Tab-separated table of C-alpha atoms in Angstrom:
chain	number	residue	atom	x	y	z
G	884	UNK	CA	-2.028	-3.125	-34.744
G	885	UNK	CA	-1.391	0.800	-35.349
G	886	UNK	CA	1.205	2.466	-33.293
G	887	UNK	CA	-1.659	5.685	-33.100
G	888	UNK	CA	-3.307	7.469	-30.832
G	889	UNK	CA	-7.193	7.253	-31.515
G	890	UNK	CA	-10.035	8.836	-30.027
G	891	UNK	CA	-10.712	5.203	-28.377
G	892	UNK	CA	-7.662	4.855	-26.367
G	893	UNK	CA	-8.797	8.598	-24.568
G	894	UNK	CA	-10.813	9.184	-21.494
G	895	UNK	CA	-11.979	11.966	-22.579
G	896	UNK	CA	-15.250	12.380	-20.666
G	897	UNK	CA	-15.511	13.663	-16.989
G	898	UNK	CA	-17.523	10.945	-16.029
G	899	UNK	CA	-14.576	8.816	-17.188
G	900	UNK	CA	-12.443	11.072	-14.910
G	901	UNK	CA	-14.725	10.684	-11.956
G	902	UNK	CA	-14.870	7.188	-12.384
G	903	UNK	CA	-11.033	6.370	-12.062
G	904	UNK	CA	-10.933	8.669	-9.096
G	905	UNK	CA	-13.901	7.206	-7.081
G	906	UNK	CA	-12.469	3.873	-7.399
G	907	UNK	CA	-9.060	4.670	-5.393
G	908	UNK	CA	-6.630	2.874	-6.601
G	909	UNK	CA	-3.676	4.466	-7.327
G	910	UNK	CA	0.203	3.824	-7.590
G	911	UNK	CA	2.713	6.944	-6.855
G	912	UNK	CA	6.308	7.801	-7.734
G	913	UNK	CA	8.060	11.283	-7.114
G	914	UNK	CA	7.144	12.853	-10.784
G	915	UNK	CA	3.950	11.179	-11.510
G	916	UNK	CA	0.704	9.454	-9.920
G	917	UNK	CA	-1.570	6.606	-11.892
G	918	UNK	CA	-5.079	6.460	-10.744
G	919	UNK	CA	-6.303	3.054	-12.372
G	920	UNK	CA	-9.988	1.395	-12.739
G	921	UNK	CA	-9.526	-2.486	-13.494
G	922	UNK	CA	-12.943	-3.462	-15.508
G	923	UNK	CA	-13.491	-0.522	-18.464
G	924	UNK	CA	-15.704	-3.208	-20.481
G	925	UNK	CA	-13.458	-2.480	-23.337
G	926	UNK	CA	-10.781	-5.033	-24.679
G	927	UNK	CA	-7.840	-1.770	-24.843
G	928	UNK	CA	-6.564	0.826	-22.226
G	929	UNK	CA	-7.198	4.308	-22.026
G	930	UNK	CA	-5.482	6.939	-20.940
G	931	UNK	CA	-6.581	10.130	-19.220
G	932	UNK	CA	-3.526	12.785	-18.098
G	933	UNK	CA	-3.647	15.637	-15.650
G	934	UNK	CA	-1.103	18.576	-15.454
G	935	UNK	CA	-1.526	21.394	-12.948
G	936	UNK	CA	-0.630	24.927	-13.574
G	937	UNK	CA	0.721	24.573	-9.937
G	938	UNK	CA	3.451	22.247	-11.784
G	939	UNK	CA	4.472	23.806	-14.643
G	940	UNK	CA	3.320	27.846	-15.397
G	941	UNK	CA	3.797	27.922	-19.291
G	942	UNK	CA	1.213	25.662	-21.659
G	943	UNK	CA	4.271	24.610	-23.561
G	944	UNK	CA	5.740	23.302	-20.794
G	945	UNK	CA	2.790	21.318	-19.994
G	946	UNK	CA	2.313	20.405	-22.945
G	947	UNK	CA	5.609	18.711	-23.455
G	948	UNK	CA	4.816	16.702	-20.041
G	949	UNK	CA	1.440	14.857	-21.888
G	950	UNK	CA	3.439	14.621	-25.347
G	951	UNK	CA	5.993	12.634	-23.151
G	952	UNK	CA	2.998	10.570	-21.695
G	953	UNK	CA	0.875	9.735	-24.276
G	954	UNK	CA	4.190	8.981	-26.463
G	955	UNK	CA	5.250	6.380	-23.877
G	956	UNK	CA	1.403	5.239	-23.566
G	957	UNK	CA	1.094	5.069	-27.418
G	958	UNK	CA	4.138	2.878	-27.613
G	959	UNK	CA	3.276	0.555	-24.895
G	960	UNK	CA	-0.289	0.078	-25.179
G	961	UNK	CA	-0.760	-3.273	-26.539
G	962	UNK	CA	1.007	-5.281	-23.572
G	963	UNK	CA	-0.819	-2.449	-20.938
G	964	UNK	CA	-4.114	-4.743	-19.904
G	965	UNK	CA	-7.503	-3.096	-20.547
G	966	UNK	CA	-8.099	-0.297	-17.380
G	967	UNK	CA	-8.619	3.427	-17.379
G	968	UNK	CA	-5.685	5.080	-15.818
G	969	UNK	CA	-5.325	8.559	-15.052
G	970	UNK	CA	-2.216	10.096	-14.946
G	971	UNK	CA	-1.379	12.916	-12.746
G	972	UNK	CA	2.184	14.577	-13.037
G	973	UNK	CA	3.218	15.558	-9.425
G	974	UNK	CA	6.183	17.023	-10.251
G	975	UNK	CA	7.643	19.296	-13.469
G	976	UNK	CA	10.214	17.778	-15.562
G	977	UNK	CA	11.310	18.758	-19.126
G	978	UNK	CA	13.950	17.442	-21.305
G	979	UNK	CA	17.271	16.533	-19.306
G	980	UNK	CA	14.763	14.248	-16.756
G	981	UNK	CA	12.317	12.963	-19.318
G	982	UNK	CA	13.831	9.951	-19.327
G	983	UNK	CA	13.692	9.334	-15.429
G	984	UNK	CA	9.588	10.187	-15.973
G	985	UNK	CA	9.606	7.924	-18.499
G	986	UNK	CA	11.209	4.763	-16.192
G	987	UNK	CA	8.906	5.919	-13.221
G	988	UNK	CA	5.616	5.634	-15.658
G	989	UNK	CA	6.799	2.310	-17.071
G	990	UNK	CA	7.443	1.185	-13.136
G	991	UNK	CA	3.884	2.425	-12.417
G	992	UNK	CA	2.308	1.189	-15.141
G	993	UNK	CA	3.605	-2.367	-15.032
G	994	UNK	CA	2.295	-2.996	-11.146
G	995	UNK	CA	-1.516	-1.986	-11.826
């Protein structure tokens, strides 16, 4: 299976959003929140990502927070099972606490 990023593993829509988030279910750590709908109908998750400008000012350093994301989500994908989560960073972090981000996502992710 390809290690990408497609258009298909995206919620890209804000029905998709609004779906996740009317559902309820949601996990929390100190840097990052996972809103999760179990039944998508599709046989792959998606991902959807949320980053305030309350968290982080500057684009690039939002931008580095959903590179981070979708580079973890991209890697792990195939043993994820097939929900829509959302992913909502609650707190900033950059490069010397990526990697606690990364263990709190992978914590999160794994108990949906």
């Amino acid at each position: 299976m390809s290690q990408g990023f497609a258009k298909r593993y995206r919620l890209l829509k804000t029905d998709d959003f609004s779906s996740v988030f009317a559902f309820k279910k949601q996990r929390s750590a100190p840097m990052l929140q996972v809103f999760f709908l179990s039944e998508n109908g599709l046989p792959h998750a998606r991902l959807g990502l949320v980053v305030s400008k309350k968290n982080a000012k500057r684009a690039h350093e939002r931008n580095y927070m959903k590179r981070v994301i979708r580079e973890w989500f991209r890697c792990h994908k195939t043993t994820l099972p097939p929900y829509d989560f959302v992913v909502r960073v609650r707190q900033r972090f950059d490069r010397s606490n990526a990697d606690e981000a990364r263990r709190q996502l992978a914590g999160l992710m794994r108990k949906c």
